[in-house]
Coordinates of N, CA and C in Angstrom, one line a residue:
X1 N 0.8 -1.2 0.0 CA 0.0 0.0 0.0 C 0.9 1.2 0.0
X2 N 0.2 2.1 -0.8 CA 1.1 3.6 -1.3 C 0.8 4.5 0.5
X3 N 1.8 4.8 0.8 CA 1.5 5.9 2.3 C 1.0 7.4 2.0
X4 N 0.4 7.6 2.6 CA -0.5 9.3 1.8 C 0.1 10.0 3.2
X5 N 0.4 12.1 2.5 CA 0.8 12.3 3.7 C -1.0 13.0 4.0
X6 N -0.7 13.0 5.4 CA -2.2 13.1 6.6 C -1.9 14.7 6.8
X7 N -3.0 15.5 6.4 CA -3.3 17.2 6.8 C -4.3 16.7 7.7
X8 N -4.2 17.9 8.5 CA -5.5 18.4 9.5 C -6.6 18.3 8.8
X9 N -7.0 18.5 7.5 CA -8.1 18.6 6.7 C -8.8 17.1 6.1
X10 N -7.9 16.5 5.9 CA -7.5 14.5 5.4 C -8.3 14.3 6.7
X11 N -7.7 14.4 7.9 CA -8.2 13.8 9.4 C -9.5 14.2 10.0
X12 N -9.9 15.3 10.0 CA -10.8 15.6 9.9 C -12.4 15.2 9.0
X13 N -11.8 15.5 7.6 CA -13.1 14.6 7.3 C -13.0 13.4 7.4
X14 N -12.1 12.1 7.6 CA -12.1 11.2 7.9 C -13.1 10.9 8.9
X15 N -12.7 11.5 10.2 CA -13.4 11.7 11.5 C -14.7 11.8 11.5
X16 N -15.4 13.1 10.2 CA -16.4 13.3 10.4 C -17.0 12.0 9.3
X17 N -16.4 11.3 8.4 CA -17.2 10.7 7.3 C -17.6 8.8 8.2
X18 N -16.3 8.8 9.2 CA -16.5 7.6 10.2 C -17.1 7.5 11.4
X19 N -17.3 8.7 12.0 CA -17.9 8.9 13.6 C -19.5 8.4 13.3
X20 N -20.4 8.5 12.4 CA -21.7 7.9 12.5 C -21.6 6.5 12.2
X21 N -20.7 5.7 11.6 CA -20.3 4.4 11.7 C -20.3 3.6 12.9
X22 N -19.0 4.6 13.5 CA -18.5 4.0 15.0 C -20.2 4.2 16.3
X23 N -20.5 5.5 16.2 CA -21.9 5.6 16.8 C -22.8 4.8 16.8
X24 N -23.0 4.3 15.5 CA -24.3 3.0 15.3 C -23.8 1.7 15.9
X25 N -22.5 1.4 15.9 CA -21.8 0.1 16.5 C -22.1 0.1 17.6
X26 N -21.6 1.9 18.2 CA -21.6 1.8 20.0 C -23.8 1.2 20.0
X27 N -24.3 2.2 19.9 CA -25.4 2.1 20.0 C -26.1 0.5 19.7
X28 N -26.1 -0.1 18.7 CA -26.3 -1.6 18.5 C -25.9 -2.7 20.1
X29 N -24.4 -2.2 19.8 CA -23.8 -2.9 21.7 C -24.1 -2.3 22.5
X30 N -24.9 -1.3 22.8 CA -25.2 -0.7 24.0 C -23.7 -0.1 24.6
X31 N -23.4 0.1 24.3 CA -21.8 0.6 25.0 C -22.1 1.9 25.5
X32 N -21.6 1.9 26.7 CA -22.0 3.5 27.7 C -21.4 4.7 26.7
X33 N -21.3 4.7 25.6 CA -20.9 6.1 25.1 C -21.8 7.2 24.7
X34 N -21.4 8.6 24.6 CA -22.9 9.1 24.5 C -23.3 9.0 22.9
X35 N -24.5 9.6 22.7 CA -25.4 9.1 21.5 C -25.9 10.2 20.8
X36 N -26.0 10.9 19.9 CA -25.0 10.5 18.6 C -23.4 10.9 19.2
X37 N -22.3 9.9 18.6 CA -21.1 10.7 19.0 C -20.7 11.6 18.2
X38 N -20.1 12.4 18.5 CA -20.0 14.0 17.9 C -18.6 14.3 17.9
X39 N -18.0 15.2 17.4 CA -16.2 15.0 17.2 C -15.6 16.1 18.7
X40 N -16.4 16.3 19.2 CA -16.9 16.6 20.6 C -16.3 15.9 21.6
X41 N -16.8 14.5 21.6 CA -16.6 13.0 22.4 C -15.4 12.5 21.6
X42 N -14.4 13.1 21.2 CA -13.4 12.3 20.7 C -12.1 12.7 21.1
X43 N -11.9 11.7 22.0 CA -10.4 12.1 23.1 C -9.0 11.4 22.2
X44 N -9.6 11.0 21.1 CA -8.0 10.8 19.9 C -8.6 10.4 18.8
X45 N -8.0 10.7 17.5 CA -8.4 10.1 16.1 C -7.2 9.7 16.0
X46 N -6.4 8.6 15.1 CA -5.1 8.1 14.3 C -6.3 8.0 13.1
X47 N -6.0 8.3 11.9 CA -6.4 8.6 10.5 C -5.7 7.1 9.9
X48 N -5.6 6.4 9.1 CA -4.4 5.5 8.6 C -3.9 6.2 7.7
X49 N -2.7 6.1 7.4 CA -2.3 6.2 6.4 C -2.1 6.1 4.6
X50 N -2.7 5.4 4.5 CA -3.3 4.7 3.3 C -3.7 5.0 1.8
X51 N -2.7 5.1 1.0 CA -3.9 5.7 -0.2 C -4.9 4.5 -0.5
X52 N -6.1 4.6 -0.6 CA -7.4 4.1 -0.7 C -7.7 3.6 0.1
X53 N -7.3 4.2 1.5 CA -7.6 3.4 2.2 C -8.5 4.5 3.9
X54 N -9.9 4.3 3.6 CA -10.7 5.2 4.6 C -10.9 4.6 6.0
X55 N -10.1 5.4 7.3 CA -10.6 4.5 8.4 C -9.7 5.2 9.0
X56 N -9.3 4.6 10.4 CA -8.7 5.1 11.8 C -8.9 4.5 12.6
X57 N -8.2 4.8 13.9 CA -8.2 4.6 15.2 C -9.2 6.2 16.1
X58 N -10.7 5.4 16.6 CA -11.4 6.5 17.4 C -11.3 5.9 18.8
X59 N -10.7 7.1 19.6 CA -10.8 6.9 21.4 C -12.1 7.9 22.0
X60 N -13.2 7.2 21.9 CA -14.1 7.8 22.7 C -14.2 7.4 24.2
X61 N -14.8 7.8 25.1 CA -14.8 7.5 26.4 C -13.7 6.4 26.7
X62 N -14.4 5.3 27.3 CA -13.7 4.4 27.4 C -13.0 3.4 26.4
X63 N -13.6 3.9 25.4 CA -13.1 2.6 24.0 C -12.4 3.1 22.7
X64 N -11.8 2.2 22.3 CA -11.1 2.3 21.4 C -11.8 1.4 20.1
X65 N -12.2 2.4 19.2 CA -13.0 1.7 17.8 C -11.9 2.0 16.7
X66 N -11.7 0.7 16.0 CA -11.4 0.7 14.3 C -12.4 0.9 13.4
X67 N -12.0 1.7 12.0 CA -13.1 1.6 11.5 C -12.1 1.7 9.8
X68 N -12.6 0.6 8.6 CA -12.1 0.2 7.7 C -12.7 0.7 6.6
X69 N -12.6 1.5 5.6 CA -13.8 1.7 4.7 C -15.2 1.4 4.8
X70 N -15.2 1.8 5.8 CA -16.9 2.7 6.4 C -17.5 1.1 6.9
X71 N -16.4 0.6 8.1 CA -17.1 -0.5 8.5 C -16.3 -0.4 9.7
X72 N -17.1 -0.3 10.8 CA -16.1 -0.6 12.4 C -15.8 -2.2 12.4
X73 N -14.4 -2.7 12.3 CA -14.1 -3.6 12.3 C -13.7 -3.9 13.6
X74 N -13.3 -3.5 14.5 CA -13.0 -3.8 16.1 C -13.7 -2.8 17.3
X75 N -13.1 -3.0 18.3 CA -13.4 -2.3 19.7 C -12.6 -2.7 20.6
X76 N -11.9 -2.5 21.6 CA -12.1 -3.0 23.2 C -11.9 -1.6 24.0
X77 N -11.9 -2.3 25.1 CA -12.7 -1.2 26.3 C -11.2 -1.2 26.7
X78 N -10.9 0.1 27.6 CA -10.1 -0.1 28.2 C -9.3 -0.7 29.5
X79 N -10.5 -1.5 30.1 CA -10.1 -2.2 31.1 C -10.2 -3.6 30.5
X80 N -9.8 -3.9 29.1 CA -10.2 -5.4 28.6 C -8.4 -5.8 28.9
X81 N -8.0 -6.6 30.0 CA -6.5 -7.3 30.1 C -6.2 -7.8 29.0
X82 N -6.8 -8.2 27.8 CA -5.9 -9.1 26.6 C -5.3 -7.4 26.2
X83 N -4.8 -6.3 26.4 CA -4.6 -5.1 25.6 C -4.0 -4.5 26.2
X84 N -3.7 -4.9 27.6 CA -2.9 -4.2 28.5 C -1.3 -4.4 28.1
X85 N -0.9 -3.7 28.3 CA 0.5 -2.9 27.7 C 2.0 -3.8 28.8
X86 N 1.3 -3.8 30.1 CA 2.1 -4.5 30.6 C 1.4 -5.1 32.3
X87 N 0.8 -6.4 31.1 CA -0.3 -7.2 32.0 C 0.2 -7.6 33.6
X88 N 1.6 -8.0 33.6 CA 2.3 -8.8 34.8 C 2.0 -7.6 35.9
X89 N 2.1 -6.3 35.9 CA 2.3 -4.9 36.7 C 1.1 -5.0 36.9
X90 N 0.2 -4.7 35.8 CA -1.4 -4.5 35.6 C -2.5 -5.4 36.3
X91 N -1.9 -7.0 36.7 CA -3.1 -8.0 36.4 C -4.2 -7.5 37.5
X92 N -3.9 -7.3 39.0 CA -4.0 -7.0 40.1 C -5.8 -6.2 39.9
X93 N -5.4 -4.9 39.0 CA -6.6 -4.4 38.9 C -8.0 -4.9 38.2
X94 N -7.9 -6.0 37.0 CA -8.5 -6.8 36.7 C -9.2 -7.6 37.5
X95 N -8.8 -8.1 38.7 CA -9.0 -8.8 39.6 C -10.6 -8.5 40.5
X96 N -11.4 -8.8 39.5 CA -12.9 -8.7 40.0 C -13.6 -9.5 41.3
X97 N -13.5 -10.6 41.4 CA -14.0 -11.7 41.9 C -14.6 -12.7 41.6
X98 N -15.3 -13.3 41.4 CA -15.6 -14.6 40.9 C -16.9 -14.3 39.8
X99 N -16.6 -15.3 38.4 CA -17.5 -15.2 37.3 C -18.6 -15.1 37.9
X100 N -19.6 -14.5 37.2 CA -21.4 -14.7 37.1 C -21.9 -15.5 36.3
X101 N -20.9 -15.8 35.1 CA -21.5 -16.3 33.8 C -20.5 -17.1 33.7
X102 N -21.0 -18.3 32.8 CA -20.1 -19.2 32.3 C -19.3 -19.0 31.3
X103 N -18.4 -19.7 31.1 CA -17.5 -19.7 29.5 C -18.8 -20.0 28.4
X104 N -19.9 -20.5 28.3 CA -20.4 -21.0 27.4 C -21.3 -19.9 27.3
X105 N -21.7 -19.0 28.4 CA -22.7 -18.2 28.3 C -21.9 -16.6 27.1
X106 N -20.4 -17.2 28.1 CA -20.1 -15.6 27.3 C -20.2 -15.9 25.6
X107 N -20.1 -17.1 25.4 CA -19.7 -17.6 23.8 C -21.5 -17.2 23.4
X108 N -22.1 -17.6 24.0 CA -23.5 -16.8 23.7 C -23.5 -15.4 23.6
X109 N -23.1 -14.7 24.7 CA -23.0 -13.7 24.3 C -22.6 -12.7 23.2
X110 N -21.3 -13.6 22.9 CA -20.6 -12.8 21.5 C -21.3 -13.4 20.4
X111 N -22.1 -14.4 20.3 CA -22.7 -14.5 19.2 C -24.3 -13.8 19.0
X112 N -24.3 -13.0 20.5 CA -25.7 -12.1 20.7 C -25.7 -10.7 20.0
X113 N -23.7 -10.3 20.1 CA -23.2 -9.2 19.9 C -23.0 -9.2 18.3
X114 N -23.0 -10.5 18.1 CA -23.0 -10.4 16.3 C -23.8 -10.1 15.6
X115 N -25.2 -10.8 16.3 CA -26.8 -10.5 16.0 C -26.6 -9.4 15.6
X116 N -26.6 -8.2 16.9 CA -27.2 -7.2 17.1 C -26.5 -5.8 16.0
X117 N -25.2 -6.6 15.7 CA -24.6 -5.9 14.6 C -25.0 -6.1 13.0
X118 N -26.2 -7.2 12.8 CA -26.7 -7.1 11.5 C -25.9 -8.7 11.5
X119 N -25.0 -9.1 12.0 CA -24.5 -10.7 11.4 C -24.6 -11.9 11.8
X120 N -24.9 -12.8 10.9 CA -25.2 -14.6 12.2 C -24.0 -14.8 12.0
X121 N -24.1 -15.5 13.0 CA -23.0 -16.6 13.9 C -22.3 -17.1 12.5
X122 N -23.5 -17.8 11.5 CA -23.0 -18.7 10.7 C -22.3 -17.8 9.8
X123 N -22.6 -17.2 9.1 CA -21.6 -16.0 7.7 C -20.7 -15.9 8.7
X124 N -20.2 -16.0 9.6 CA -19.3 -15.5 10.5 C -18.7 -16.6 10.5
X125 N -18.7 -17.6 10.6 CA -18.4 -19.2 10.9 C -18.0 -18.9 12.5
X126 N -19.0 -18.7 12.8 CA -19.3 -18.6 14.8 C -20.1 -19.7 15.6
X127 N -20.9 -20.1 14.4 CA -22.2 -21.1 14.5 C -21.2 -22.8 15.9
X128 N -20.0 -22.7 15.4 CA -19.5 -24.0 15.9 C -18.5 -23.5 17.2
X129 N -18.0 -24.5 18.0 CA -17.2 -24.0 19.4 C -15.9 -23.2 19.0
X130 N -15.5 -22.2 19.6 CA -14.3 -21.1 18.9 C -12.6 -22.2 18.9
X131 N -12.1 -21.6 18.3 CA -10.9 -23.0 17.7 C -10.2 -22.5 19.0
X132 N -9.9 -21.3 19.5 CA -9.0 -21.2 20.8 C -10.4 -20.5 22.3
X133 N -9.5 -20.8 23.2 CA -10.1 -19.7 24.2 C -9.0 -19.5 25.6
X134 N -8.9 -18.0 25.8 CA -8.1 -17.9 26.9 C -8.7 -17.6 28.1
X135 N -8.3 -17.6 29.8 CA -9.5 -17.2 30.5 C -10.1 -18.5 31.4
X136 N -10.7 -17.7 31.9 CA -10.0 -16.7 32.8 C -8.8 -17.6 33.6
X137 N -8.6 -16.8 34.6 CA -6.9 -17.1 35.4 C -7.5 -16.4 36.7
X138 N -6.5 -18.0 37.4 CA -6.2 -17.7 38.9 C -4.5 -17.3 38.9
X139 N -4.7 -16.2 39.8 CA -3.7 -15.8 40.2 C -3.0 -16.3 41.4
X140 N -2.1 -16.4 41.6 CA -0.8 -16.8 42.6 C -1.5 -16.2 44.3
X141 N -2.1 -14.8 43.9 CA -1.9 -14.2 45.1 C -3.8 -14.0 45.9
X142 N -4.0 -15.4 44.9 CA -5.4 -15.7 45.1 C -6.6 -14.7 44.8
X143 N -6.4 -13.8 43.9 CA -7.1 -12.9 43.3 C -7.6 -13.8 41.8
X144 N -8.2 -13.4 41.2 CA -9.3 -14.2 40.3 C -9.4 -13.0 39.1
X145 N -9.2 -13.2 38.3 CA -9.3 -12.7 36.6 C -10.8 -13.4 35.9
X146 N -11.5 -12.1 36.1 CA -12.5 -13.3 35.2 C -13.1 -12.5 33.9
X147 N -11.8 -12.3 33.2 CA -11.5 -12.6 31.6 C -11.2 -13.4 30.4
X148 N -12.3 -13.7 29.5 CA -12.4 -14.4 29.1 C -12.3 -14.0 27.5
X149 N -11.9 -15.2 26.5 CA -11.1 -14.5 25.0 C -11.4 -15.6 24.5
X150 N -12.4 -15.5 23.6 CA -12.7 -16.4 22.1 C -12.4 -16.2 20.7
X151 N -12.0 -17.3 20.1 CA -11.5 -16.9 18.6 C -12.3 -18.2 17.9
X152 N -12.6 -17.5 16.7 CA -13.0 -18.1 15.7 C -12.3 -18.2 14.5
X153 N -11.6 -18.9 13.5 CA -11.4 -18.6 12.5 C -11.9 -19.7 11.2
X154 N -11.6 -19.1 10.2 CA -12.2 -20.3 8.7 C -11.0 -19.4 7.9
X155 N -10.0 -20.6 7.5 CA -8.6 -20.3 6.6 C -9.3 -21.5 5.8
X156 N -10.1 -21.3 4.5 CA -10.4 -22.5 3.6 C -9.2 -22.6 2.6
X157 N -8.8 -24.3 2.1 CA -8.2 -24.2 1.7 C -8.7 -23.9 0.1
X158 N -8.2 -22.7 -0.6 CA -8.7 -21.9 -1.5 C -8.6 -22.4 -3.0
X159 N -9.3 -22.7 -4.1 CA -9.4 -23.1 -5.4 C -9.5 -22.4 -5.9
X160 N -10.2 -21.0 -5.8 CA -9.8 -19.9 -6.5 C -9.7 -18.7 -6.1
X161 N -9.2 -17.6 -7.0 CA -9.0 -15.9 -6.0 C -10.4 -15.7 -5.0
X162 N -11.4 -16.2 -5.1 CA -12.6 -15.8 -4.7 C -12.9 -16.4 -3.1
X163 N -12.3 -17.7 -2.9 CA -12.1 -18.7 -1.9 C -11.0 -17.8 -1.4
X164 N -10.0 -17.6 -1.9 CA -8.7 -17.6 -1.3 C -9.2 -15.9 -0.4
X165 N -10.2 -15.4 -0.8 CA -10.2 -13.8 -0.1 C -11.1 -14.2 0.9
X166 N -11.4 -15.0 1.1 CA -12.9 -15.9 2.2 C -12.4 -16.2 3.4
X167 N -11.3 -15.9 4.0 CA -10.4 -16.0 5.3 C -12.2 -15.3 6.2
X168 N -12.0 -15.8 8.1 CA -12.4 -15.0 8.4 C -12.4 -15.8 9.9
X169 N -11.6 -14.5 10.9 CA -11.4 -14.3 11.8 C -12.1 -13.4 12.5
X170 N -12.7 -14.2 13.8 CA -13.6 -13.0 14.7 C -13.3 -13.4 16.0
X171 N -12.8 -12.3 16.9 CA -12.5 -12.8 18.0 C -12.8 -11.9 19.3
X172 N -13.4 -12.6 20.5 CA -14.2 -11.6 21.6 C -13.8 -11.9 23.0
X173 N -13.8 -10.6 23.9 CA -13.1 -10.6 25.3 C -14.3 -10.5 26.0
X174 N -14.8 -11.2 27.0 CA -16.1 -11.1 27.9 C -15.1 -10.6 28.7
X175 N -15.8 -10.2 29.9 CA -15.8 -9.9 31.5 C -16.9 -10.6 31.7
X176 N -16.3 -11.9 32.3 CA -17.2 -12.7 33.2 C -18.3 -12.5 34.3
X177 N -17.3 -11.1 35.3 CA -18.0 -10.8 36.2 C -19.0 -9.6 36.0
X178 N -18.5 -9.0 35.2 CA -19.6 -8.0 34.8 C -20.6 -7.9 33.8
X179 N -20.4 -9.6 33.0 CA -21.4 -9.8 32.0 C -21.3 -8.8 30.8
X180 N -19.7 -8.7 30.4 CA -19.8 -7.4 29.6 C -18.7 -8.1 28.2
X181 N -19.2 -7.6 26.8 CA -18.4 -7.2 26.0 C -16.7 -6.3 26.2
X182 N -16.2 -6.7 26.3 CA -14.7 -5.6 26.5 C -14.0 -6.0 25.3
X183 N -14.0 -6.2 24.3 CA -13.6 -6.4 22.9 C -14.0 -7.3 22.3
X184 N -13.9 -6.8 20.8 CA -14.4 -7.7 19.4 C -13.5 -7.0 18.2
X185 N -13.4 -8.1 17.7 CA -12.7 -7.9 16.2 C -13.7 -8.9 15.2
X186 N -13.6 -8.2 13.8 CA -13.8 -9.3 13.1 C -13.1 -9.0 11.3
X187 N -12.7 -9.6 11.2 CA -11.5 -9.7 10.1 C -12.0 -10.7 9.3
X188 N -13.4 -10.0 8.4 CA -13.5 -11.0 7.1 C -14.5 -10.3 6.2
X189 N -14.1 -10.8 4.9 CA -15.0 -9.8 3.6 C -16.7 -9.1 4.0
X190 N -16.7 -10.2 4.2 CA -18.5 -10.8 4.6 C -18.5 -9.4 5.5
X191 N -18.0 -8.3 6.2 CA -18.4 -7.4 6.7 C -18.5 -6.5 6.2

C-alpha cells in the first residue's frame, strides 16, 4: 500500500465521514458512550495512512473503535486485560471476583453481539465451538481474573482468488464478572 501524507483537513473529514459508523456500532452494543457521538466525544483520532484506504483509530470515552472503509471492524474497552500494555504490573486491577457467567454463556453472548450488529454466527463461521479460548486465570496471590477471550477462524483451503479472499477471523473478550463485551474484532469480507 502507497502511504498518503495526513493534513488536518484529510483527518478531519475522515473523522467526520466515520464517527456515524463508529456511533451506530456503540449504539447496537449498548456501550455506555454518548449518542450521537459527535467530534466533541473524541479524546483521539489516528487517520491510517493509506492511499485508498478510509478509516482510523477512534478513542471515545472508554473505547477504542477501528473503522475500515466505512465498517467498524474492532473495539475493546479499556479495562479489557488481553490489551494491556504490561499485564504482569497490571493484572491485580483486573482482579474482580468470581464469574457470574459461564464460559459458554459468554460464547453466547458474543454470538448475541454479532446479531445485534446485523450478522449470524453462521456467515461469520461462529455457528461451531471457537478453535481457541483464553481465560479466565487464577492468580498466585489468590485474586481471580474473570477474563475471558474467544477466537473463531475459517482459513479454507482456496481453489480460487474468490475462496482464497474468504479467510475469516472474529474474535471476543467477555468480563465474566460483569457480564460485559470488552472487545471484538472481526477480520473477514462478509463485513
Amino acid at each position: 500500500m502507497d502511504l498518503i501524507h495526513i493534513t488536518a483537513a484529510y483527518s478531519n473529514a475522515v473523522l467526520v465521514a466515520i464517527l456515524p459508523h463508529v456511533s451506530e456500532f456503540a449504539r447496537k452494543l449498548e456501550l455506555p458512550v454518548p449518542q450521537p457521538l459527535t467530534a466533541a466525544h473524541v479524546k483521539e483520532f489516528r487517520p491510517m495512512p493509506f492511499k485508498g484506504y478510509i478509516g482510523g483509530g477512534v478513542m471515545v470515552s472508554n473505547y477504542l473503535f477501528t473503522c475500515a472503509n466505512g465498517c467498524v471492524d474492532s473495539f475493546r474497552s479499556a479495562d479489557n486485560a488481553f490489551y494491556d500494555q504490561n499485564p504482569a504490573a497490571n493484572w491485580p486491577k483486573y482482579a474482580f471476583g468470581k464469574p457470574t457467567i459461564t464460559t459458554n454463556d459468554a460464547i453466547a453472548l458474543a454470538r448475541d453481539a454479532l446479531k445485534k450488529l446485523g450478522y449470524t454466527p453462521e456467515a461469520l463461521f461462529c455457528d461451531g465451538p471457537p478453535i481457541s479460548v483464553m481465560g479466565p486465570f487464577d492468580l498466585k496471590d489468590g485474586n481471580y481474573v474473570p477474563q475471558f477471550q474467544m477466537r473463531w477462524e475459517r482459513f479454507p483451503k482456496p481453489k480460487d482468488y474468490n475462496e482464497q479472499t474468504n479467510n475469516c477471523v472474529v474474535r471476543c473478550e467477555v468480563n465474566l464478572q460483569k457480564m460485559t463485551i470488552v472487545g471484538m474484532s472481526i477480520a473477514c469480507r462478509k463485513i
